[in-house]
mmCIF file of C-alpha atoms and ligand atoms in Angstrom:
data_model
loop_
_atom_site.group_PDB
_atom_site.id
_atom_site.type_symbol
_atom_site.label_atom_id
_atom_site.label_comp_id
_atom_site.label_asym_id
_atom_site.label_seq_id
_atom_site.Cartn_x
_atom_site.Cartn_y
_atom_site.Cartn_z
ATOM 1 C CA MET A 1 65.960 45.741 4.778
ATOM 2 C CA ASP A 2 65.901 42.347 6.652
ATOM 3 C CA ARG A 3 64.019 39.089 5.003
ATOM 4 C CA GLU A 4 63.669 36.021 6.624
ATOM 5 C CA VAL A 5 66.143 33.625 4.891
ATOM 6 C CA PRO A 6 64.016 30.650 3.572
ATOM 7 C CA PHE A 7 66.764 28.279 3.134
ATOM 8 C CA SER A 8 67.273 26.894 7.073
ATOM 9 C CA GLY A 9 65.868 23.704 6.836
ATOM 10 C CA LYS A 10 64.154 22.821 3.519
ATOM 11 C CA VAL A 11 61.237 24.991 2.369
ATOM 12 C CA LYS A 12 58.379 23.261 0.838
ATOM 13 C CA LEU A 13 57.160 24.103 -2.483
ATOM 14 C CA GLY A 14 54.566 22.935 -4.111
ATOM 15 C CA ILE A 15 54.021 23.630 -7.987
ATOM 16 C CA LEU A 16 49.695 22.928 -9.466
ATOM 17 C CA GLY A 17 50.769 21.642 -13.025
ATOM 18 C CA GLY A 18 53.912 19.964 -13.729
ATOM 19 C CA GLY A 19 53.847 20.900 -17.337
ATOM 20 C CA GLN A 20 57.281 22.418 -19.435
ATOM 21 C CA LEU A 21 56.971 25.832 -16.982
ATOM 22 C CA GLY A 22 57.399 23.588 -14.010
ATOM 23 C CA LYS A 23 60.122 21.738 -14.801
ATOM 24 C CA MET A 24 61.784 25.158 -15.705
ATOM 25 C CA ILE A 25 61.522 26.168 -12.208
ATOM 26 C CA ILE A 26 62.787 23.402 -10.985
ATOM 27 C CA ASP A 27 65.667 23.142 -13.069
ATOM 28 C CA GLU A 28 66.408 27.004 -11.899
ATOM 29 C CA VAL A 29 66.233 26.275 -8.583
ATOM 30 C CA MET A 30 67.161 23.303 -7.344
ATOM 31 C CA ARG A 31 70.675 24.895 -6.476
ATOM 32 C CA TYR A 32 68.877 26.383 -3.495
ATOM 33 C CA ASP A 33 67.653 22.794 -2.226
ATOM 34 C CA ILE A 34 64.101 23.108 -1.767
ATOM 35 C CA TYR A 35 61.673 20.472 -1.820
ATOM 36 C CA ILE A 36 59.279 21.081 -4.750
ATOM 37 C CA GLY A 37 56.283 18.939 -5.598
ATOM 38 C CA VAL A 38 54.026 18.919 -8.009
ATOM 39 C CA ILE A 39 50.739 17.684 -8.614
ATOM 40 C CA ASP A 40 49.519 17.558 -12.370
ATOM 41 C CA PRO A 41 46.817 14.844 -14.246
ATOM 42 C CA SER A 42 49.093 13.074 -16.633
ATOM 43 C CA ASP A 43 50.844 9.645 -16.553
ATOM 44 C CA HIS A 44 53.963 11.605 -17.486
ATOM 45 C CA PRO A 45 54.321 14.909 -16.932
ATOM 46 C CA PRO A 46 57.427 17.318 -17.952
ATOM 47 C CA ALA A 47 58.459 18.136 -14.625
ATOM 48 C CA GLY A 48 57.560 15.145 -12.565
ATOM 49 C CA THR A 49 61.490 13.466 -13.520
ATOM 50 C CA TYR A 50 62.559 16.150 -11.352
ATOM 51 C CA ALA A 51 60.603 16.424 -8.619
ATOM 52 C CA ASN A 52 60.784 15.776 -5.513
ATOM 53 C CA GLN A 53 57.070 14.439 -5.023
ATOM 54 C CA THR A 54 54.751 13.796 -8.062
ATOM 55 C CA VAL A 55 51.088 13.222 -7.447
ATOM 56 C CA LYS A 56 48.504 12.466 -10.245
ATOM 57 C CA GLY A 57 45.890 14.528 -9.660
ATOM 58 C CA SER A 58 43.577 17.283 -11.101
ATOM 59 C CA PHE A 59 44.596 20.657 -10.487
ATOM 60 C CA ARG A 60 41.094 21.677 -11.011
ATOM 61 C CA ASN A 61 39.637 19.514 -8.419
ATOM 62 C CA TYR A 62 39.194 21.026 -4.873
ATOM 63 C CA ASP A 63 39.451 17.891 -2.798
ATOM 64 C CA GLU A 64 42.678 16.806 -5.092
ATOM 65 C CA VAL A 65 44.619 20.390 -4.507
ATOM 66 C CA MET A 66 43.428 20.439 -0.406
ATOM 67 C CA ALA A 67 45.096 16.958 0.037
ATOM 68 C CA PHE A 68 48.506 17.990 -2.127
ATOM 69 C CA GLY A 69 48.258 21.198 -0.633
ATOM 70 C CA LYS A 70 48.285 20.690 3.030
ATOM 71 C CA ASP A 71 51.663 19.400 2.859
ATOM 72 C CA TYR A 72 53.451 22.464 1.250
ATOM 73 C CA ASP A 73 55.028 25.761 2.590
ATOM 74 C CA VAL A 74 54.170 27.643 -0.045
ATOM 75 C CA LEU A 75 52.412 26.891 -3.647
ATOM 76 C CA THR A 76 52.480 29.349 -6.820
ATOM 77 C CA ILE A 77 51.291 27.293 -9.965
ATOM 78 C CA GLU A 78 52.263 27.091 -14.092
ATOM 79 C CA ILE A 79 48.464 27.499 -15.295
ATOM 80 C CA GLU A 80 46.091 29.584 -14.392
ATOM 81 C CA ASP A 81 43.231 27.342 -14.707
ATOM 82 C CA VAL A 82 43.436 26.136 -11.239
ATOM 83 C CA ASN A 83 40.336 25.315 -8.131
ATOM 84 C CA THR A 84 41.164 28.751 -6.804
ATOM 85 C CA ASP A 85 38.399 27.718 -3.962
ATOM 86 C CA ALA A 86 40.854 25.414 -2.868
ATOM 87 C CA LEU A 87 43.686 27.668 -2.877
ATOM 88 C CA ARG A 88 41.881 30.606 -1.016
ATOM 89 C CA ASP A 89 40.933 27.228 2.349
ATOM 90 C CA LEU A 90 44.786 26.440 2.191
ATOM 91 C CA GLU A 91 45.270 30.173 2.117
ATOM 92 C CA ALA A 92 43.211 30.654 5.073
ATOM 93 C CA GLN A 93 44.973 27.333 7.195
ATOM 94 C CA GLY A 94 48.604 29.005 6.687
ATOM 95 C CA VAL A 95 49.493 27.949 3.168
ATOM 96 C CA ARG A 96 51.288 30.515 1.803
ATOM 97 C CA VAL A 97 49.715 30.800 -1.644
ATOM 98 C CA TYR A 98 51.696 33.031 -4.686
ATOM 99 C CA PRO A 99 50.289 34.329 -6.847
ATOM 100 C CA GLN A 100 47.374 34.994 -4.535
ATOM 101 C CA PRO A 101 44.050 32.977 -5.038
ATOM 102 C CA ALA A 102 42.450 36.644 -5.653
ATOM 103 C CA VAL A 103 45.003 37.846 -8.338
ATOM 104 C CA ILE A 104 44.477 34.479 -10.410
ATOM 105 C CA ASP A 105 40.789 35.234 -10.372
ATOM 106 C CA ILE A 106 41.446 38.113 -12.421
ATOM 107 C CA PHE A 107 43.384 36.690 -14.912
ATOM 108 C CA ARG A 108 41.966 33.553 -15.787
ATOM 109 C CA ASP A 109 39.023 35.382 -17.136
ATOM 110 C CA LYS A 110 38.934 37.248 -20.184
ATOM 111 C CA CYS A 111 36.125 39.332 -19.373
ATOM 112 C CA VAL A 112 37.434 40.485 -15.123
ATOM 113 C CA GLN A 113 41.322 41.111 -16.744
ATOM 114 C CA LYS A 114 39.814 43.737 -19.348
ATOM 115 C CA GLN A 115 37.033 45.155 -16.527
ATOM 116 C CA PHE A 116 40.517 45.084 -14.354
ATOM 117 C CA TYR A 117 42.294 47.244 -16.652
ATOM 118 C CA ALA A 118 39.023 49.558 -17.371
ATOM 119 C CA ASP A 119 39.182 50.492 -13.522
ATOM 120 C CA CYS A 120 42.953 50.915 -13.292
ATOM 121 C CA ASP A 121 43.299 53.141 -16.272
ATOM 122 C CA ILE A 122 45.707 50.690 -17.613
ATOM 123 C CA PRO A 123 45.391 51.231 -21.947
ATOM 124 C CA THR A 124 43.590 48.449 -23.506
ATOM 125 C CA SER A 125 42.032 47.828 -26.527
ATOM 126 C CA ASP A 126 37.973 49.360 -26.589
ATOM 127 C CA PHE A 127 35.815 45.749 -25.858
ATOM 128 C CA THR A 128 32.562 44.687 -24.598
ATOM 129 C CA ASN A 129 31.873 41.489 -22.015
ATOM 130 C CA TYR A 130 28.670 39.493 -22.339
ATOM 131 C CA THR A 131 27.630 36.352 -20.896
ATOM 132 C CA SER A 132 26.327 34.480 -23.711
ATOM 133 C CA LYS A 133 26.817 34.948 -27.600
ATOM 134 C CA PRO A 134 25.277 38.512 -28.115
ATOM 135 C CA ASP A 135 22.506 39.227 -30.508
ATOM 136 C CA SER A 136 23.879 42.443 -31.863
ATOM 137 C CA ILE A 137 27.144 42.792 -32.840
ATOM 138 C CA PRO A 138 29.285 46.019 -33.442
ATOM 139 C CA HIS A 139 30.706 46.901 -37.652
ATOM 140 C CA PHE A 140 33.031 44.034 -38.760
ATOM 141 C CA PRO A 141 36.160 43.398 -38.147
ATOM 142 C CA PHE A 142 36.215 42.817 -34.252
ATOM 143 C CA VAL A 143 37.930 40.126 -32.146
ATOM 144 C CA TRP A 144 36.075 37.363 -30.312
ATOM 145 C CA LYS A 145 36.988 35.723 -27.228
ATOM 146 C CA ALA A 146 35.924 33.239 -25.376
ATOM 147 C CA ALA A 147 35.804 34.484 -21.126
ATOM 148 C CA THR A 148 38.042 31.381 -20.314
ATOM 149 C CA GLY A 149 39.468 27.867 -21.583
ATOM 150 C CA GLY A 150 41.109 29.626 -24.581
ATOM 151 C CA TYR A 151 45.058 29.716 -25.021
ATOM 152 C CA ASP A 152 47.995 29.420 -27.400
ATOM 153 C CA GLY A 153 45.301 31.486 -29.510
ATOM 154 C CA LYS A 154 42.351 28.909 -29.426
ATOM 155 C CA GLY A 155 39.321 30.521 -27.563
ATOM 156 C CA VAL A 156 40.452 33.742 -30.325
ATOM 157 C CA GLN A 157 38.202 34.818 -33.271
ATOM 158 C CA VAL A 158 38.837 37.203 -35.566
ATOM 159 C CA VAL A 159 35.296 37.983 -36.919
ATOM 160 C CA LYS A 160 35.401 39.840 -40.251
ATOM 161 C CA ASN A 161 31.833 38.366 -41.680
ATOM 162 C CA GLN A 162 28.727 36.759 -40.585
ATOM 163 C CA LYS A 163 29.927 33.620 -41.529
ATOM 164 C CA ASP A 164 32.701 33.810 -39.603
ATOM 165 C CA TRP A 165 30.049 35.404 -36.651
ATOM 166 C CA GLY A 166 28.285 32.373 -37.577
ATOM 167 C CA ALA A 167 31.303 29.866 -36.052
ATOM 168 C CA VAL A 168 31.646 31.725 -32.767
ATOM 169 C CA PRO A 169 29.989 29.596 -29.948
ATOM 170 C CA ASN A 170 27.263 30.681 -27.930
ATOM 171 C CA GLN A 171 29.676 31.074 -24.549
ATOM 172 C CA PRO A 172 30.409 33.718 -22.163
ATOM 173 C CA CYS A 173 32.840 36.045 -24.360
ATOM 174 C CA VAL A 174 34.605 39.591 -24.559
ATOM 175 C CA ILE A 175 34.537 41.273 -27.800
ATOM 176 C CA GLU A 176 37.279 44.120 -28.839
ATOM 177 C CA GLN A 177 38.146 46.046 -30.987
ATOM 178 C CA LEU A 178 40.385 44.723 -34.404
ATOM 179 C CA VAL A 179 44.041 46.313 -32.923
ATOM 180 C CA SER A 180 46.158 47.316 -36.097
ATOM 181 C CA ILE A 181 48.800 45.605 -34.713
ATOM 182 C CA HIS A 182 52.363 47.102 -35.570
ATOM 183 C CA LYS A 183 54.305 44.690 -32.948
ATOM 184 C CA GLU A 184 52.867 42.474 -29.813
ATOM 185 C CA ILE A 185 55.923 43.220 -26.561
ATOM 186 C CA GLY A 186 56.588 41.303 -23.782
ATOM 187 C CA VAL A 187 57.017 42.122 -20.448
ATOM 188 C CA ILE A 188 57.533 40.131 -17.061
ATOM 189 C CA VAL A 189 57.599 41.800 -14.104
ATOM 190 C CA HIS A 190 57.750 40.211 -10.447
ATOM 191 C CA ARG A 191 57.142 41.357 -6.924
ATOM 192 C CA ASN A 192 57.824 40.239 -3.617
ATOM 193 C CA ALA A 193 56.181 39.456 -0.779
ATOM 194 C CA ALA A 194 57.738 42.629 0.304
ATOM 195 C CA GLY A 195 56.632 44.908 -2.226
ATOM 196 C CA GLU A 196 60.048 45.162 -4.452
ATOM 197 C CA ILE A 197 59.736 44.890 -7.893
ATOM 198 C CA ALA A 198 61.845 44.478 -10.770
ATOM 199 C CA THR A 199 60.847 43.624 -14.521
ATOM 200 C CA PHE A 200 62.613 42.212 -17.700
ATOM 201 C CA ALA A 201 63.623 44.668 -20.340
ATOM 202 C CA PRO A 202 60.577 44.248 -23.520
ATOM 203 C CA VAL A 203 61.079 41.442 -25.814
ATOM 204 C CA GLU A 204 59.275 41.383 -28.855
ATOM 205 C CA MET A 205 56.870 38.679 -29.678
ATOM 206 C CA GLU A 206 56.581 36.922 -33.712
ATOM 207 C CA PHE A 207 54.006 34.626 -34.458
ATOM 208 C CA HIS A 208 52.711 31.443 -36.695
ATOM 209 C CA PRO A 209 50.197 33.097 -39.376
ATOM 210 C CA THR A 210 48.626 30.730 -39.291
ATOM 211 C CA ALA A 211 48.882 28.577 -35.404
ATOM 212 C CA ASN A 212 49.035 31.836 -33.439
ATOM 213 C CA LEU A 213 51.411 30.519 -31.517
ATOM 214 C CA VAL A 214 54.553 33.037 -30.768
ATOM 215 C CA GLU A 215 57.432 31.643 -33.281
ATOM 216 C CA LEU A 216 60.210 33.809 -32.106
ATOM 217 C CA VAL A 217 61.029 35.708 -29.121
ATOM 218 C CA PHE A 218 63.833 38.471 -29.135
ATOM 219 C CA ALA A 219 65.138 40.590 -27.256
ATOM 220 C CA PRO A 220 65.918 43.695 -26.821
ATOM 221 C CA ALA A 221 62.336 44.603 -28.694
ATOM 222 C CA ASP A 222 63.116 46.899 -31.904
ATOM 223 C CA LEU A 223 61.674 49.692 -29.552
ATOM 224 C CA PRO A 224 62.580 53.440 -29.337
ATOM 225 C CA GLU A 225 63.274 53.941 -25.798
ATOM 226 C CA ASN A 226 60.070 55.752 -24.523
ATOM 227 C CA LEU A 227 57.817 53.374 -26.131
ATOM 228 C CA ALA A 228 60.516 50.282 -23.780
ATOM 229 C CA GLN A 229 60.124 52.311 -20.633
ATOM 230 C CA LYS A 230 55.785 53.500 -21.194
ATOM 231 C CA CYS A 231 55.205 49.194 -21.278
ATOM 232 C CA GLU A 232 57.710 48.822 -18.607
ATOM 233 C CA ALA A 233 56.048 50.984 -16.588
ATOM 234 C CA ILE A 234 52.803 49.725 -17.669
ATOM 235 C CA ALA A 235 53.889 46.341 -15.980
ATOM 236 C CA GLN A 236 55.078 47.508 -12.636
ATOM 237 C CA LYS A 237 51.331 49.691 -12.422
ATOM 238 C CA LEU A 238 49.651 46.015 -12.534
ATOM 239 C CA ALA A 239 52.118 44.119 -10.268
ATOM 240 C CA GLU A 240 51.703 47.809 -8.113
ATOM 241 C CA LYS A 241 47.816 47.519 -8.429
ATOM 242 C CA THR A 242 47.028 43.923 -8.054
ATOM 243 C CA GLU A 243 49.824 43.449 -5.170
ATOM 244 C CA ILE A 244 50.596 39.895 -6.650
ATOM 245 C CA VAL A 245 53.110 37.940 -5.240
ATOM 246 C CA GLY A 246 55.297 36.312 -8.099
ATOM 247 C CA THR A 247 55.459 36.640 -11.350
ATOM 248 C CA LEU A 248 52.729 38.951 -14.250
ATOM 249 C CA ALA A 249 53.878 37.817 -17.699
ATOM 250 C CA VAL A 250 52.172 40.873 -19.468
ATOM 251 C CA GLU A 251 51.560 41.358 -23.724
ATOM 252 C CA LEU A 252 51.167 44.359 -25.252
ATOM 253 C CA PHE A 253 50.502 45.687 -28.459
ATOM 254 C CA ILE A 254 51.907 49.192 -30.484
ATOM 255 C CA ASP A 255 49.378 49.859 -32.534
ATOM 256 C CA ALA A 256 50.487 51.440 -36.108
ATOM 257 C CA ALA A 257 49.896 55.389 -34.265
ATOM 258 C CA GLY A 258 52.222 54.211 -31.528
ATOM 259 C CA ASN A 259 49.782 53.720 -28.662
ATOM 260 C CA VAL A 260 50.931 50.996 -26.665
ATOM 261 C CA LEU A 261 47.451 48.547 -25.097
ATOM 262 C CA VAL A 262 47.634 45.629 -23.044
ATOM 263 C CA ASN A 263 46.331 42.604 -24.732
ATOM 264 C CA GLU A 264 46.663 40.483 -21.714
ATOM 265 C CA CYS A 265 48.688 39.381 -18.902
ATOM 266 C CA ALA A 266 49.416 35.762 -16.978
ATOM 267 C CA PRO A 267 49.993 35.558 -13.472
ATOM 268 C CA ARG A 268 52.986 32.490 -14.756
ATOM 269 C CA VAL A 269 56.537 32.250 -16.120
ATOM 270 C CA HIS A 270 55.757 33.294 -19.597
ATOM 271 C CA ASN A 271 56.950 31.460 -23.317
ATOM 272 C CA SER A 272 58.260 35.092 -23.551
ATOM 273 C CA GLY A 273 60.237 34.753 -20.759
ATOM 274 C CA HIS A 274 62.180 31.919 -21.711
ATOM 275 C CA LEU A 275 65.210 33.510 -23.505
ATOM 276 C CA SER A 276 66.053 35.392 -19.491
ATOM 277 C CA ILE A 277 67.263 31.492 -18.727
ATOM 278 C CA GLU A 278 70.612 31.686 -20.638
ATOM 279 C CA ALA A 279 70.473 35.459 -21.576
ATOM 280 C CA CYS A 280 69.971 37.480 -18.016
ATOM 281 C CA TYR A 281 71.636 37.616 -14.515
ATOM 282 C CA THR A 282 68.803 35.982 -13.089
ATOM 283 C CA SER A 283 66.039 33.437 -15.337
ATOM 284 C CA GLN A 284 62.495 34.378 -14.873
ATOM 285 C CA PHE A 285 61.924 30.912 -13.352
ATOM 286 C CA GLU A 286 64.294 31.512 -10.521
ATOM 287 C CA GLN A 287 63.188 34.929 -10.221
ATOM 288 C CA HIS A 288 59.966 33.651 -9.870
ATOM 289 C CA VAL A 289 61.085 31.286 -6.721
ATOM 290 C CA ARG A 290 63.051 34.339 -5.010
ATOM 291 C CA ALA A 291 59.653 36.068 -5.519
ATOM 292 C CA ILE A 292 57.028 33.705 -3.945
ATOM 293 C CA LEU A 293 59.765 33.070 -1.307
ATOM 294 C CA ASN A 294 60.092 36.696 -0.181
ATOM 295 C CA MET A 295 63.994 36.980 -1.208
ATOM 296 C CA PRO A 296 65.649 39.919 -2.912
ATOM 297 C CA LEU A 297 64.817 40.077 -6.558
ATOM 298 C CA GLY A 298 67.720 38.995 -9.111
ATOM 299 C CA ASP A 299 69.510 41.800 -11.399
ATOM 300 C CA THR A 300 67.556 41.044 -14.902
ATOM 301 C CA THR A 301 70.223 42.474 -17.518
ATOM 302 C CA LEU A 302 70.002 41.250 -20.653
ATOM 303 C CA ILE A 303 73.673 40.548 -20.547
ATOM 304 C CA LEU A 304 73.690 39.493 -24.506
ATOM 305 C CA PRO A 305 70.992 40.148 -27.057
ATOM 306 C CA ALA A 306 69.029 37.034 -27.672
ATOM 307 C CA ALA A 307 66.250 34.940 -29.647
ATOM 308 C CA MET A 308 64.316 32.004 -28.818
ATOM 309 C CA GLY A 309 61.704 29.345 -30.718
ATOM 310 C CA ASN A 310 59.677 26.934 -29.948
ATOM 311 C CA VAL A 311 59.931 23.957 -31.539
ATOM 312 C CA VAL A 312 56.985 22.241 -32.036
ATOM 313 C CA GLY A 313 55.113 19.072 -33.297
ATOM 314 C CA GLU A 314 55.686 18.268 -37.068
ATOM 315 C CA GLU A 315 52.014 18.743 -39.159
ATOM 316 C CA GLY A 316 51.104 15.105 -40.318
ATOM 317 C CA TYR A 317 53.265 13.128 -36.978
ATOM 318 C CA THR A 318 51.485 11.465 -33.900
ATOM 319 C CA GLY A 319 52.815 9.550 -31.350
ATOM 320 C CA LEU A 320 56.201 8.216 -29.452
ATOM 321 C CA VAL A 321 58.695 11.296 -29.810
ATOM 322 C CA LYS A 322 61.426 10.898 -31.885
ATOM 323 C CA TYR A 323 64.261 14.350 -32.421
ATOM 324 C CA ASN A 324 65.428 14.492 -35.837
ATOM 325 C CA GLY A 325 68.877 17.190 -36.609
ATOM 326 C CA ALA A 326 69.922 18.901 -34.436
ATOM 327 C CA ASP A 327 73.730 18.213 -34.937
ATOM 328 C CA ASP A 328 74.226 21.698 -35.960
ATOM 329 C CA LEU A 329 72.911 23.558 -33.567
ATOM 330 C CA LEU A 330 74.320 21.521 -30.608
ATOM 331 C CA GLN A 331 77.650 22.510 -32.109
ATOM 332 C CA THR A 332 77.205 26.534 -32.024
ATOM 333 C CA ARG A 333 78.348 28.641 -29.473
ATOM 334 C CA GLY A 334 75.914 30.166 -28.366
ATOM 335 C CA THR A 335 72.694 27.911 -28.978
ATOM 336 C CA TYR A 336 70.507 25.976 -26.411
ATOM 337 C CA LEU A 337 68.114 23.361 -27.115
ATOM 338 C CA HIS A 338 65.919 22.553 -24.515
ATOM 339 C CA LEU A 339 63.267 19.414 -24.434
ATOM 340 C CA TYR A 340 60.357 19.309 -22.558
ATOM 341 C CA GLY A 341 60.207 15.282 -22.305
ATOM 342 C CA LYS A 342 56.957 14.697 -23.542
ATOM 343 C CA THR A 343 56.952 11.485 -24.556
ATOM 344 C CA GLU A 344 53.700 12.069 -27.406
ATOM 345 C CA THR A 345 54.205 14.369 -30.022
ATOM 346 C CA ARG A 346 51.314 15.353 -31.885
ATOM 347 C CA PRO A 347 50.821 18.995 -34.740
ATOM 348 C CA PHE A 348 52.303 22.139 -33.070
ATOM 349 C CA ARG A 349 52.596 20.706 -29.327
ATOM 350 C CA LYS A 350 55.014 22.689 -28.053
ATOM 351 C CA MET A 351 58.101 20.267 -27.331
ATOM 352 C CA GLY A 352 61.059 22.224 -26.807
ATOM 353 C CA HIS A 353 62.521 25.370 -27.642
ATOM 354 C CA ILE A 354 65.604 26.585 -28.796
ATOM 355 C CA THR A 355 67.487 29.942 -27.367
ATOM 356 C CA CYS A 356 70.459 31.534 -28.928
ATOM 357 C CA ILE A 357 72.217 34.150 -27.754
ATOM 358 C CA ASP A 358 75.399 36.600 -29.383
ATOM 359 C CA PRO A 359 76.397 39.903 -29.702
ATOM 360 C CA ASP A 360 74.852 40.932 -32.916
ATOM 361 C CA LEU A 361 70.550 40.133 -32.493
ATOM 362 C CA ASP A 362 69.823 39.653 -36.460
ATOM 363 C CA VAL A 363 72.842 36.622 -35.698
ATOM 364 C CA ALA A 364 70.792 34.915 -33.065
ATOM 365 C CA ARG A 365 67.744 35.723 -34.942
ATOM 366 C CA GLU A 366 69.325 34.193 -37.643
ATOM 367 C CA ASN A 367 70.035 30.770 -36.204
ATOM 368 C CA VAL A 368 67.002 30.564 -34.288
ATOM 369 C CA ARG A 369 65.511 30.358 -37.759
ATOM 370 C CA ASN A 370 67.375 27.505 -39.633
ATOM 371 C CA PHE A 371 67.913 25.350 -36.324
ATOM 372 C CA ARG A 372 63.918 25.556 -36.305
ATOM 373 C CA ARG A 373 63.485 24.171 -40.046
ATOM 374 C CA ASN A 374 66.187 22.040 -39.407
ATOM 375 C CA PHE A 375 65.389 20.465 -36.488
ATOM 376 C CA LYS A 376 62.361 17.823 -36.582
ATOM 377 C CA ILE A 377 60.344 16.301 -34.129
ATOM 378 C CA THR A 378 58.745 13.177 -35.638
ATOM 379 C CA SER A 379 56.835 10.255 -34.261
ATOM 380 C CA THR A 380 58.782 6.549 -34.031
ATOM 381 C CA SER A 381 55.329 5.401 -35.979
HETATM 382 P P1 ADP B 1 45.485 33.624 -26.544
HETATM 383 O O1 ADP B 1 44.927 33.880 -24.810
HETATM 384 O O2 ADP B 1 45.349 32.560 -26.932
HETATM 385 O O3 ADP B 1 46.817 33.950 -25.965
HETATM 386 P P2 ADP B 1 45.404 36.407 -27.216
HETATM 387 O O4 ADP B 1 44.289 37.985 -26.251
HETATM 388 O O5 ADP B 1 47.015 36.578 -26.613
HETATM 389 O O6 ADP B 1 44.672 35.071 -27.144
HETATM 390 O O7 ADP B 1 45.123 36.398 -28.839
HETATM 391 C C1 ADP B 1 45.864 35.537 -29.047
HETATM 392 C C2 ADP B 1 46.664 36.762 -30.716
HETATM 393 O O8 ADP B 1 45.276 37.172 -31.257
HETATM 394 C C3 ADP B 1 47.242 37.813 -30.541
HETATM 395 O O9 ADP B 1 48.826 37.532 -29.912
HETATM 396 C C4 ADP B 1 47.355 38.992 -30.994
HETATM 397 O O10 ADP B 1 48.235 38.312 -32.485
HETATM 398 C C5 ADP B 1 45.705 38.318 -31.192
HETATM 399 N N1 ADP B 1 44.664 39.499 -31.116
HETATM 400 C C6 ADP B 1 44.298 39.616 -30.032
HETATM 401 N N2 ADP B 1 43.439 40.027 -29.470
HETATM 402 C C7 ADP B 1 43.859 41.386 -30.289
HETATM 403 C C8 ADP B 1 43.206 42.563 -30.932
HETATM 404 N N3 ADP B 1 41.810 42.953 -30.488
HETATM 405 N N4 ADP B 1 43.255 42.874 -32.250
HETATM 406 C C9 ADP B 1 43.796 42.629 -32.957
HETATM 407 N N5 ADP B 1 44.672 40.663 -32.884
HETATM 408 C C10 ADP B 1 44.467 40.473 -31.765
#
C-alpha cells in the first residue's frame, strides 16, 4: 500500500506533556529528523532538554493548548489528563491529533472506560458507576476507584470493611468486584491511520505491595499460549473498536479461574512497554510515532527475554537528586540504565528504570532485582 512519506521537510510533532514518556519518544525517533515540541507546566521537564521547542504551559488549559498546538502538524499526548476541547478545535482546524480526542475521553475516565468495555463485549470485572459516593454498597470486599484524577494506584482503594469505606472521598467513582488476581499482564497495541494493527507480546507485571507501583515488568509473560493469544486478541479488538491512531496500553488480569479480564487501558505509551526499547526490534515509542505519522508499523518481535524495573526515589529523601551505586549495573552486559533527568527526588517518585536482557529470563529478572537494590536515589541534603 502506498503511503504519504512523512520525512520530506520536517514534520512538526507536538507532545502534550514533557515527562519521561515524552523524553523516550524523542530519544527513539530523532533519527527520523522530526521537529518535536513539548508543552509542560514544570520548569525542567525531562523531555525539555531534548525537544526542539519547550513551552512552559498547562496541557489542561484550553488557551494554552490552542496556542501551542496551532504551530504543529501532528499532536500527541504522553498523559491523558489534557484539554480535549482544545484538541477537538485544533482537529477542526486541520491539525492531526492522535490519539483522537474522542478516544482520550473514553480512557481518561474510569466510568466511561468501564461502560465502553461493557458496550463492546470486552471482558472486565463486574462494576457499577456512580456520580457521587453511593449510600448503598455491595458486600465487602470490593474495589473503589475515582472516575478521574487517579494514577499509579492513587484513587484506587480495596474496601474491606466499614472503616475503609469511611475513608473513601465523595466523588464520581466506579465500584468493581474484587478480582482474585493470578497474574497482571500488559499488552501494547498500535494502530495507524491506514488501519494497520500490531501488538507486542504480553508482558507480566509485579507490583510493590504497598505503593501500588509496578516494580518489575518482564517478557515473555509466563502464560500458556492460549491465554497469551487471548490477551493479544482483546488488545487488538480494543484497537479496532476505538479506531485509535497511536498506542493503546492494555492492562489485564488473569484471575484464579483462568479468565482474562481487562483492568484498564491508557491511550499512550506506557511503563509496561519500556523494555521494548532494548528487547524488541521496534520500541513502543518508535511504533507510536510510526502510527501517528501513518508510517508502516515496525516488527514487534522480542529479540531476547527482558526484565525492567522502575527506579524510584528512596523513602526519607526529598530534594536535589543524587544517584548512588550504579557501577555494577554499568559493568554488566545487557543492562541499560535510563535516568529521566528529574532534578528533584521524593519518596517513590519514578526517577528512571533499568532494563536487563538475557537469553535466560531468570537471569534478567535476578539482575534487575539486584541492581534495583544497589542503585539508590537519594538527595544531596
Ligand atoms: P491506576 O490507574 O492507578 O494504575 P488500576 O485500576 O490499574 O489503577 O489499579 C491499580 C492496581 O489495583 C491494579 O494493578 C491491581 O493490582 C489492583 N486492582 C485494580 N482493580 C482491581 C480489581 N477489580 N480487583 C482486584 N485488584 C484490583
